[in-house]
mmCIF file of the C-alpha atoms, coordinates in Angstrom:
data_MODEL
# 
_entry.id   MODEL 
# 
loop_
_atom_site.group_PDB 
_atom_site.id 
_atom_site.type_symbol 
_atom_site.label_atom_id 
_atom_site.label_alt_id 
_atom_site.label_comp_id 
_atom_site.label_asym_id 
_atom_site.label_entity_id 
_atom_site.label_seq_id 
_atom_site.pdbx_PDB_ins_code 
_atom_site.Cartn_x 
_atom_site.Cartn_y 
_atom_site.Cartn_z 
_atom_site.occupancy 
_atom_site.B_iso_or_equiv 
_atom_site.pdbx_formal_charge 
_atom_site.auth_seq_id 
_atom_site.auth_comp_id 
_atom_site.auth_asym_id 
_atom_site.auth_atom_id 
_atom_site.pdbx_PDB_model_num 
ATOM 1  C CA . MET A 1 1  ? 98.308  92.048  93.679  1.00 0.00 ? 1  MET A CA 1 
ATOM 2  C CA . ARG A 1 2  ? 98.033  88.300  93.619  1.00 0.00 ? 2  ARG A CA 1 
ATOM 3  C CA . HIS A 1 3  ? 99.770  86.345  90.895  1.00 0.00 ? 3  HIS A CA 1 
ATOM 4  C CA . GLY A 1 4  ? 97.587  85.483  87.928  1.00 0.00 ? 4  GLY A CA 1 
ATOM 5  C CA . ILE A 1 5  ? 95.051  88.304  88.253  1.00 0.00 ? 5  ILE A CA 1 
ATOM 6  C CA . LYS A 1 6  ? 94.224  89.774  84.863  1.00 0.00 ? 6  LYS A CA 1 
ATOM 7  C CA . LEU A 1 7  ? 92.458  93.121  84.729  1.00 0.00 ? 7  LEU A CA 1 
ATOM 8  C CA . SER A 1 8  ? 90.883  94.571  81.604  1.00 0.00 ? 8  SER A CA 1 
ATOM 9  C CA . LYS A 1 9  ? 88.264  97.078  80.489  1.00 0.00 ? 9  LYS A CA 1 
ATOM 10 C CA . LYS A 1 10 ? 85.948  94.163  79.728  1.00 0.00 ? 10 LYS A CA 1 
ATOM 11 C CA . GLN A 1 11 ? 85.535  93.782  83.498  1.00 0.00 ? 11 GLN A CA 1 
ATOM 12 C CA . SER A 1 12 ? 84.221  97.343  83.798  1.00 0.00 ? 12 SER A CA 1 
ATOM 13 C CA . PRO A 1 13 ? 80.618  97.861  84.906  1.00 0.00 ? 13 PRO A CA 1 
ATOM 14 C CA . LYS A 1 14 ? 77.919  98.405  82.298  1.00 0.00 ? 14 LYS A CA 1 
ATOM 15 C CA . THR A 1 15 ? 76.352  101.296 84.240  1.00 0.00 ? 15 THR A CA 1 
ATOM 16 C CA . ASP A 1 16 ? 77.796  104.018 86.446  1.00 0.00 ? 16 ASP A CA 1 
ATOM 17 C CA . GLU A 1 17 ? 75.482  103.001 89.294  1.00 0.00 ? 17 GLU A CA 1 
ATOM 18 C CA . GLU A 1 18 ? 77.221  99.677  89.922  1.00 0.00 ? 18 GLU A CA 1 
ATOM 19 C CA . LEU A 1 19 ? 80.233  101.202 91.669  1.00 0.00 ? 19 LEU A CA 1 
ATOM 20 C CA . LYS A 1 20 ? 78.865  104.614 92.578  1.00 0.00 ? 20 LYS A CA 1 
ATOM 21 C CA . ASN A 1 21 ? 79.421  104.183 96.328  1.00 0.00 ? 21 ASN A CA 1 
ATOM 22 C CA . ILE A 1 22 ? 82.872  102.577 96.126  1.00 0.00 ? 22 ILE A CA 1 
ATOM 23 C CA . PRO A 1 23 ? 85.781  105.012 96.747  1.00 0.00 ? 23 PRO A CA 1 
ATOM 24 C CA . TYR A 1 24 ? 88.032  103.505 94.072  1.00 0.00 ? 24 TYR A CA 1 
ATOM 25 C CA . ALA A 1 25 ? 89.901  106.655 92.995  1.00 0.00 ? 25 ALA A CA 1 
ATOM 26 C CA . SER A 1 26 ? 90.502  107.969 96.514  1.00 0.00 ? 26 SER A CA 1 
ATOM 27 C CA . THR A 1 27 ? 91.728  104.557 97.671  1.00 0.00 ? 27 THR A CA 1 
ATOM 28 C CA . VAL A 1 28 ? 94.156  104.325 94.750  1.00 0.00 ? 28 VAL A CA 1 
ATOM 29 C CA . GLU A 1 29 ? 95.387  107.844 95.567  1.00 0.00 ? 29 GLU A CA 1 
ATOM 30 C CA . SER A 1 30 ? 95.948  106.859 99.205  1.00 0.00 ? 30 SER A CA 1 
ATOM 31 C CA . ILE A 1 31 ? 97.987  103.849 98.127  1.00 0.00 ? 31 ILE A CA 1 
ATOM 32 C CA . GLN A 1 32 ? 99.939  106.143 95.772  1.00 0.00 ? 32 GLN A CA 1 
ATOM 33 C CA . TYR A 1 33 ? 100.897 108.293 98.770  1.00 0.00 ? 33 TYR A CA 1 
ATOM 34 C CA . ALA A 1 34 ? 102.167 105.226 100.619 1.00 0.00 ? 34 ALA A CA 1 
ATOM 35 C CA . VAL A 1 35 ? 104.143 104.085 97.555  1.00 0.00 ? 35 VAL A CA 1 
ATOM 36 C CA . GLN A 1 36 ? 105.853 107.446 97.184  1.00 0.00 ? 36 GLN A CA 1 
ATOM 37 C CA . CYS A 1 37 ? 106.710 107.771 100.861 1.00 0.00 ? 37 CYS A CA 1 
ATOM 38 C CA . THR A 1 38 ? 107.478 104.323 102.237 1.00 0.00 ? 38 THR A CA 1 
ATOM 39 C CA . ARG A 1 39 ? 106.175 101.366 100.219 1.00 0.00 ? 39 ARG A CA 1 
ATOM 40 C CA . PRO A 1 40 ? 107.763 100.990 96.771  1.00 0.00 ? 40 PRO A CA 1 
ATOM 41 C CA . ASP A 1 41 ? 107.056 97.237  96.921  1.00 0.00 ? 41 ASP A CA 1 
ATOM 42 C CA . VAL A 1 42 ? 103.471 97.769  95.742  1.00 0.00 ? 42 VAL A CA 1 
ATOM 43 C CA . ALA A 1 43 ? 104.299 100.224 92.949  1.00 0.00 ? 43 ALA A CA 1 
ATOM 44 C CA . TYR A 1 44 ? 103.643 97.745  90.129  1.00 0.00 ? 44 TYR A CA 1 
ATOM 45 C CA . ALA A 1 45 ? 100.309 96.574  91.510  1.00 0.00 ? 45 ALA A CA 1 
ATOM 46 C CA . LEU A 1 46 ? 99.284  100.191 91.967  1.00 0.00 ? 46 LEU A CA 1 
ATOM 47 C CA . SER A 1 47 ? 100.249 101.074 88.401  1.00 0.00 ? 47 SER A CA 1 
ATOM 48 C CA . VAL A 1 48 ? 98.055  98.264  87.087  1.00 0.00 ? 48 VAL A CA 1 
ATOM 49 C CA . THR A 1 49 ? 95.021  99.227  89.174  1.00 0.00 ? 49 THR A CA 1 
ATOM 50 C CA . SER A 1 50 ? 95.351  102.964 88.498  1.00 0.00 ? 50 SER A CA 1 
ATOM 51 C CA . ARG A 1 51 ? 94.778  102.388 84.788  1.00 0.00 ? 51 ARG A CA 1 
ATOM 52 C CA . TYR A 1 52 ? 91.116  101.728 85.516  1.00 0.00 ? 52 TYR A CA 1 
ATOM 53 C CA . GLN A 1 53 ? 90.161  104.711 87.689  1.00 0.00 ? 53 GLN A CA 1 
ATOM 54 C CA . SER A 1 54 ? 87.567  105.944 85.219  1.00 0.00 ? 54 SER A CA 1 
ATOM 55 C CA . CYS A 1 55 ? 86.050  102.516 84.507  1.00 0.00 ? 55 CYS A CA 1 
ATOM 56 C CA . ALA A 1 56 ? 86.650  100.372 87.584  1.00 0.00 ? 56 ALA A CA 1 
ATOM 57 C CA . GLY A 1 57 ? 84.609  97.215  88.071  1.00 0.00 ? 57 GLY A CA 1 
ATOM 58 C CA . GLU A 1 58 ? 84.269  94.655  90.856  1.00 0.00 ? 58 GLU A CA 1 
ATOM 59 C CA . ALA A 1 59 ? 87.435  92.828  89.755  1.00 0.00 ? 59 ALA A CA 1 
ATOM 60 C CA . HIS A 1 60 ? 89.401  96.081  89.836  1.00 0.00 ? 60 HIS A CA 1 
ATOM 61 C CA . TRP A 1 61 ? 88.034  96.933  93.281  1.00 0.00 ? 61 TRP A CA 1 
ATOM 62 C CA . GLY A 1 62 ? 88.984  93.443  94.471  1.00 0.00 ? 62 GLY A CA 1 
ATOM 63 C CA . ALA A 1 63 ? 92.558  94.005  93.276  1.00 0.00 ? 63 ALA A CA 1 
ATOM 64 C CA . VAL A 1 64 ? 92.743  97.314  95.156  1.00 0.00 ? 64 VAL A CA 1 
ATOM 65 C CA . LYS A 1 65 ? 91.403  95.642  98.296  1.00 0.00 ? 65 LYS A CA 1 
ATOM 66 C CA . SER A 1 66 ? 94.053  92.937  97.994  1.00 0.00 ? 66 SER A CA 1 
ATOM 67 C CA . ILE A 1 67 ? 96.731  95.657  97.896  1.00 0.00 ? 67 ILE A CA 1 
ATOM 68 C CA . LEU A 1 68 ? 95.265  97.161  101.077 1.00 0.00 ? 68 LEU A CA 1 
ATOM 69 C CA . LYS A 1 69 ? 95.232  93.745  102.752 1.00 0.00 ? 69 LYS A CA 1 
ATOM 70 C CA . TYR A 1 70 ? 98.873  93.218  101.775 1.00 0.00 ? 70 TYR A CA 1 
ATOM 71 C CA . LEU A 1 71 ? 99.826  96.609  103.206 1.00 0.00 ? 71 LEU A CA 1 
ATOM 72 C CA . LYS A 1 72 ? 98.044  95.791  106.448 1.00 0.00 ? 72 LYS A CA 1 
ATOM 73 C CA . ARG A 1 73 ? 99.686  92.344  106.702 1.00 0.00 ? 73 ARG A CA 1 
ATOM 74 C CA . THR A 1 74 ? 103.171 93.703  106.081 1.00 0.00 ? 74 THR A CA 1 
ATOM 75 C CA . LYS A 1 75 ? 103.031 96.938  108.072 1.00 0.00 ? 75 LYS A CA 1 
ATOM 76 C CA . ASP A 1 76 ? 105.739 95.704  110.458 1.00 0.00 ? 76 ASP A CA 1 
ATOM 77 C CA . ILE A 1 77 ? 108.112 94.575  107.699 1.00 0.00 ? 77 ILE A CA 1 
ATOM 78 C CA . PHE A 1 78 ? 110.525 97.182  106.436 1.00 0.00 ? 78 PHE A CA 1 
ATOM 79 C CA . LEU A 1 79 ? 113.992 97.715  105.013 1.00 0.00 ? 79 LEU A CA 1 
ATOM 80 C CA . ILE A 1 80 ? 116.886 99.006  107.080 1.00 0.00 ? 80 ILE A CA 1 
ATOM 81 C CA . TYR A 1 81 ? 119.734 100.586 105.198 1.00 0.00 ? 81 TYR A CA 1 
ATOM 82 C CA . GLY A 1 82 ? 123.119 101.186 106.647 1.00 0.00 ? 82 GLY A CA 1 
ATOM 83 C CA . GLY A 1 83 ? 124.900 99.761  109.578 1.00 0.00 ? 83 GLY A CA 1 
ATOM 84 C CA . GLY A 1 84 ? 127.710 102.243 109.514 1.00 0.00 ? 84 GLY A CA 1 
ATOM 85 C CA . GLU A 1 85 ? 128.470 105.866 108.929 1.00 0.00 ? 85 GLU A CA 1 
ATOM 86 C CA . LEU A 1 86 ? 127.757 107.268 105.488 1.00 0.00 ? 86 LEU A CA 1 
ATOM 87 C CA . ILE A 1 87 ? 131.006 108.241 103.772 1.00 0.00 ? 87 ILE A CA 1 
ATOM 88 C CA . LEU A 1 88 ? 130.844 110.440 100.705 1.00 0.00 ? 88 LEU A CA 1 
ATOM 89 C CA . GLU A 1 89 ? 133.639 110.007 98.156  1.00 0.00 ? 89 GLU A CA 1 
ATOM 90 C CA . GLY A 1 90 ? 134.093 112.114 95.050  1.00 0.00 ? 90 GLY A CA 1 
ATOM 91 C CA . TYR A 1 91 ? 136.318 111.766 91.986  1.00 0.00 ? 91 TYR A CA 1 
ATOM 92 C CA . SER A 1 92 ? 137.075 114.101 89.137  1.00 0.00 ? 92 SER A CA 1 
ATOM 93 C CA . ASP A 1 93 ? 139.009 113.982 85.904  1.00 0.00 ? 93 ASP A CA 1 
ATOM 94 C CA . ALA A 1 94 ? 140.904 117.157 85.082  1.00 0.00 ? 94 ALA A CA 1 
ATOM 95 C CA . SER A 1 95 ? 142.559 115.991 81.855  1.00 0.00 ? 95 SER A CA 1 
ATOM 96 C CA . PHE A 1 96 ? 140.104 117.534 79.418  1.00 0.00 ? 96 PHE A CA 1 
# 
């Protein structure tokens, strides 16, 4: 989500017809799947937009679309952990 975007219930549509054909909830759920599996970098933006699933307006839909655009732009950027073999070390205290 872009810096400075403020979402609120005041931006919700006055009638249910205004966003009837926009798949807001299913899009947010799809982003949630990506966050859980591979993209924790958009977790905060997703948490903000998921607050408005029952009363989403044009501003909310715009924020969700900006998350999708970000995911598309950064699909080839990822984290690589490691570089060496994983070594497991354990410690215990037996003086109890």
